[in-house]
Amino acid sequence: MSLQAYKTAATRAENPREMEYRLFGQVTRALMHASTVDVTDVATRIDALDWNRRLWSTLATDCASPDNAMDKSLRAQIISISLFVSKHSSAVMRGEDDFEALIDINKMVMQGLAGPGSGAAEAA
């Protein structure tokens, strides 16, 4: 069996919460890496920031849908975080701030997705 077939099978076996956790882990690792590269490595920094911003924008769009079954207050919080992520990402791109707030937010979301008592987000 090829590696790609294994990855496809593993992805299909995940529930939505696990997929979200995995995606947040990938994006957060990209942010963590981008935070360590030289400021002249603009492509790496912008790629990570853009990926994170697109993730949060997608979540906000989903939360704005009237068909979304989540609690309205949670949906509003996610939309609010998405707006913060967008503004903060722009500040990081301009060199006015750092990646830490974005990384911390993603880790907190990962902890929530992992469930109580899990230290899984620390491994991001």
PDB file of C-alpha atoms in Angstrom:
ATOM      1  CA  MET A   1       0.000   0.000   0.000  1.00  0.00           C
ATOM      2  CA  SER A   2       1.388   3.402  -0.907  1.00  0.00           C
ATOM      3  CA  LEU A   3       1.930   6.135   1.658  1.00  0.00           C
ATOM      4  CA  GLN A   4      -0.688   8.329  -0.034  1.00  0.00           C
ATOM      5  CA  ALA A   5      -3.310   5.571   0.225  1.00  0.00           C
ATOM      6  CA  TYR A   6      -2.538   5.228   3.934  1.00  0.00           C
ATOM      7  CA  LYS A   7      -2.874   8.990   4.457  1.00  0.00           C
ATOM      8  CA  THR A   8      -6.198   9.000   2.613  1.00  0.00           C
ATOM      9  CA  ALA A   9      -7.522   6.128   4.723  1.00  0.00           C
ATOM     10  CA  ALA A  10      -6.349   7.784   7.941  1.00  0.00           C
ATOM     11  CA  THR A  11      -8.034  11.056   6.998  1.00  0.00           C
ATOM     12  CA  ARG A  12     -11.306   9.306   6.232  1.00  0.00           C
ATOM     13  CA  ALA A  13     -11.263   7.664   9.660  1.00  0.00           C
ATOM     14  CA  GLU A  14     -11.076  11.021  11.462  1.00  0.00           C
ATOM     15  CA  ASN A  15     -14.147  12.698  12.848  1.00  0.00           C
ATOM     16  CA  PRO A  16     -14.583  16.451  12.187  1.00  0.00           C
ATOM     17  CA  ARG A  17     -13.183  17.408  15.597  1.00  0.00           C
ATOM     18  CA  GLU A  18     -10.038  15.337  14.966  1.00  0.00           C
ATOM     19  CA  MET A  19      -9.614  16.869  11.509  1.00  0.00           C
ATOM     20  CA  GLU A  20      -9.926  20.375  12.965  1.00  0.00           C
ATOM     21  CA  TYR A  21      -7.370  19.499  15.641  1.00  0.00           C
ATOM     22  CA  ARG A  22      -4.954  18.136  13.029  1.00  0.00           C
ATOM     23  CA  LEU A  23      -5.399  21.215  10.816  1.00  0.00           C
ATOM     24  CA  PHE A  24      -4.851  23.588  13.736  1.00  0.00           C
ATOM     25  CA  GLY A  25      -1.717  21.611  14.602  1.00  0.00           C
ATOM     26  CA  GLN A  26      -0.342  21.959  11.082  1.00  0.00           C
ATOM     27  CA  VAL A  27      -1.093  25.679  10.897  1.00  0.00           C
ATOM     28  CA  THR A  28       0.284  26.308  14.383  1.00  0.00           C
ATOM     29  CA  ARG A  29       3.525  24.484  13.578  1.00  0.00           C
ATOM     30  CA  ALA A  30       3.845  26.655  10.456  1.00  0.00           C
ATOM     31  CA  LEU A  31       3.364  29.786  12.592  1.00  0.00           C
ATOM     32  CA  MET A  32       5.901  28.554  15.132  1.00  0.00           C
ATOM     33  CA  HIS A  33       8.435  27.906  12.372  1.00  0.00           C
ATOM     34  CA  ALA A  34       7.736  31.274  10.727  1.00  0.00           C
ATOM     35  CA  SER A  35       8.284  33.014  14.051  1.00  0.00           C
ATOM     36  CA  THR A  36      11.851  31.670  14.144  1.00  0.00           C
ATOM     37  CA  VAL A  37      12.992  32.524  10.622  1.00  0.00           C
ATOM     38  CA  ASP A  38      14.828  35.706   9.770  1.00  0.00           C
ATOM     39  CA  VAL A  39      12.575  38.692   9.094  1.00  0.00           C
ATOM     40  CA  THR A  40      13.983  38.787   5.585  1.00  0.00           C
ATOM     41  CA  ASP A  41      12.349  35.390   4.882  1.00  0.00           C
ATOM     42  CA  VAL A  42       9.145  37.157   3.973  1.00  0.00           C
ATOM     43  CA  ALA A  43       7.688  34.261   1.971  1.00  0.00           C
ATOM     44  CA  THR A  44       7.776  31.818   4.900  1.00  0.00           C
ATOM     45  CA  ARG A  45       6.316  34.374   7.286  1.00  0.00           C
ATOM     46  CA  ILE A  46       3.528  35.471   4.943  1.00  0.00           C
ATOM     47  CA  ASP A  47       2.657  31.900   3.915  1.00  0.00           C
ATOM     48  CA  ALA A  48       2.120  30.879   7.547  1.00  0.00           C
ATOM     49  CA  LEU A  49       0.180  34.032   8.398  1.00  0.00           C
ATOM     50  CA  ASP A  50      -1.991  33.677   5.305  1.00  0.00           C
ATOM     51  CA  TRP A  51      -2.722  29.999   6.008  1.00  0.00           C
ATOM     52  CA  ASN A  52      -3.763  30.859   9.563  1.00  0.00           C
ATOM     53  CA  ARG A  53      -5.874  33.792   8.393  1.00  0.00           C
ATOM     54  CA  ARG A  54      -7.614  31.597   5.785  1.00  0.00           C
ATOM     55  CA  LEU A  55      -8.344  28.959   8.437  1.00  0.00           C
ATOM     56  CA  TRP A  56      -9.948  31.513  10.726  1.00  0.00           C
ATOM     57  CA  SER A  57     -11.806  33.179   7.851  1.00  0.00           C
ATOM     58  CA  THR A  58     -13.270  29.801   6.881  1.00  0.00           C
ATOM     59  CA  LEU A  59     -14.373  29.194  10.471  1.00  0.00           C
ATOM     60  CA  ALA A  60     -15.968  32.652  10.652  1.00  0.00           C
ATOM     61  CA  THR A  61     -17.800  32.123   7.373  1.00  0.00           C
ATOM     62  CA  ASP A  62     -19.130  28.801   8.639  1.00  0.00           C
ATOM     63  CA  CYS A  63     -20.202  30.412  11.926  1.00  0.00           C
ATOM     64  CA  ALA A  64     -22.071  33.145  10.054  1.00  0.00           C
ATOM     65  CA  SER A  65     -24.206  30.562   8.272  1.00  0.00           C
ATOM     66  CA  PRO A  66     -27.774  30.334   9.575  1.00  0.00           C
ATOM     67  CA  ASP A  67     -27.510  26.555   9.156  1.00  0.00           C
ATOM     68  CA  ASN A  68     -24.689  26.321  11.714  1.00  0.00           C
ATOM     69  CA  ALA A  69     -25.948  24.376  14.746  1.00  0.00           C
ATOM     70  CA  MET A  70     -23.398  25.744  17.237  1.00  0.00           C
ATOM     71  CA  ASP A  71     -24.504  27.984  20.066  1.00  0.00           C
ATOM     72  CA  LYS A  72     -24.850  31.595  18.847  1.00  0.00           C
ATOM     73  CA  SER A  73     -22.565  32.908  21.562  1.00  0.00           C
ATOM     74  CA  LEU A  74     -19.775  30.494  20.588  1.00  0.00           C
ATOM     75  CA  ARG A  75     -20.261  31.380  16.933  1.00  0.00           C
ATOM     76  CA  ALA A  76     -19.959  35.083  17.787  1.00  0.00           C
ATOM     77  CA  GLN A  77     -16.760  34.432  19.751  1.00  0.00           C
ATOM     78  CA  ILE A  78     -15.222  32.542  16.832  1.00  0.00           C
ATOM     79  CA  ILE A  79     -16.108  35.376  14.450  1.00  0.00           C
ATOM     80  CA  SER A  80     -14.588  37.879  16.885  1.00  0.00           C
ATOM     81  CA  ILE A  81     -11.379  35.845  17.151  1.00  0.00           C
ATOM     82  CA  SER A  82     -11.251  35.637  13.359  1.00  0.00           C
ATOM     83  CA  LEU A  83     -11.377  39.433  13.129  1.00  0.00           C
ATOM     84  CA  PHE A  84      -8.588  39.721  15.706  1.00  0.00           C
ATOM     85  CA  VAL A  85      -6.485  37.142  13.842  1.00  0.00           C
ATOM     86  CA  SER A  86      -6.877  39.093  10.610  1.00  0.00           C
ATOM     87  CA  LYS A  87      -5.868  42.415  12.191  1.00  0.00           C
ATOM     88  CA  HIS A  88      -3.020  40.920  14.205  1.00  0.00           C
ATOM     89  CA  SER A  89      -1.697  39.062  11.156  1.00  0.00           C
ATOM     90  CA  SER A  90      -1.498  42.357   9.278  1.00  0.00           C
ATOM     91  CA  ALA A  91       0.428  43.887  12.182  1.00  0.00           C
ATOM     92  CA  VAL A  92       2.867  40.953  12.152  1.00  0.00           C
ATOM     93  CA  MET A  93       3.325  41.311   8.389  1.00  0.00           C
ATOM     94  CA  ARG A  94       4.183  44.989   8.878  1.00  0.00           C
ATOM     95  CA  GLY A  95       6.685  44.073  11.614  1.00  0.00           C
ATOM     96  CA  GLU A  96       4.640  45.835  14.296  1.00  0.00           C
ATOM     97  CA  ASP A  97       3.929  42.716  16.366  1.00  0.00           C
ATOM     98  CA  ASP A  98       4.985  39.087  16.762  1.00  0.00           C
ATOM     99  CA  PHE A  99       3.452  35.654  16.199  1.00  0.00           C
ATOM    100  CA  GLU A 100       2.925  34.724  19.852  1.00  0.00           C
ATOM    101  CA  ALA A 101      -0.720  35.802  20.223  1.00  0.00           C
ATOM    102  CA  LEU A 102      -1.679  33.857  17.096  1.00  0.00           C
ATOM    103  CA  ILE A 103       0.178  30.757  18.272  1.00  0.00           C
ATOM    104  CA  ASP A 104      -1.378  31.011  21.744  1.00  0.00           C
ATOM    105  CA  ILE A 105      -4.907  31.344  20.342  1.00  0.00           C
ATOM    106  CA  ASN A 106      -4.462  28.293  18.139  1.00  0.00           C
ATOM    107  CA  LYS A 107      -3.041  26.258  21.027  1.00  0.00           C
ATOM    108  CA  MET A 108      -6.028  27.182  23.201  1.00  0.00           C
ATOM    109  CA  VAL A 109      -8.413  26.078  20.463  1.00  0.00           C
ATOM    110  CA  MET A 110      -6.479  22.830  20.130  1.00  0.00           C
ATOM    111  CA  GLN A 111      -6.804  22.233  23.870  1.00  0.00           C
ATOM    112  CA  GLY A 112     -10.555  22.718  23.565  1.00  0.00           C
ATOM    113  CA  LEU A 113     -10.745  20.334  20.624  1.00  0.00           C
ATOM    114  CA  ALA A 114      -8.632  17.731  22.455  1.00  0.00           C
ATOM    115  CA  GLY A 115     -10.950  17.742  25.460  1.00  0.00           C
ATOM    116  CA  PRO A 116     -10.418  18.212  29.190  1.00  0.00           C
ATOM    117  CA  GLY A 117      -7.206  17.026  30.798  1.00  0.00           C
ATOM    118  CA  SER A 118      -5.351  16.678  27.529  1.00  0.00           C
ATOM    119  CA  GLY A 119      -1.976  18.313  27.088  1.00  0.00           C
ATOM    120  CA  ALA A 120      -2.031  17.492  23.386  1.00  0.00           C
ATOM    121  CA  ALA A 121      -1.830  21.104  22.203  1.00  0.00           C
ATOM    122  CA  GLU A 122       1.550  21.494  23.894  1.00  0.00           C
ATOM    123  CA  ALA A 123       2.969  19.159  21.254  1.00  0.00           C
ATOM    124  CA  ALA A 124       1.958  21.487  18.409  1.00  0.00           C
TER     125      ALA A 124
END
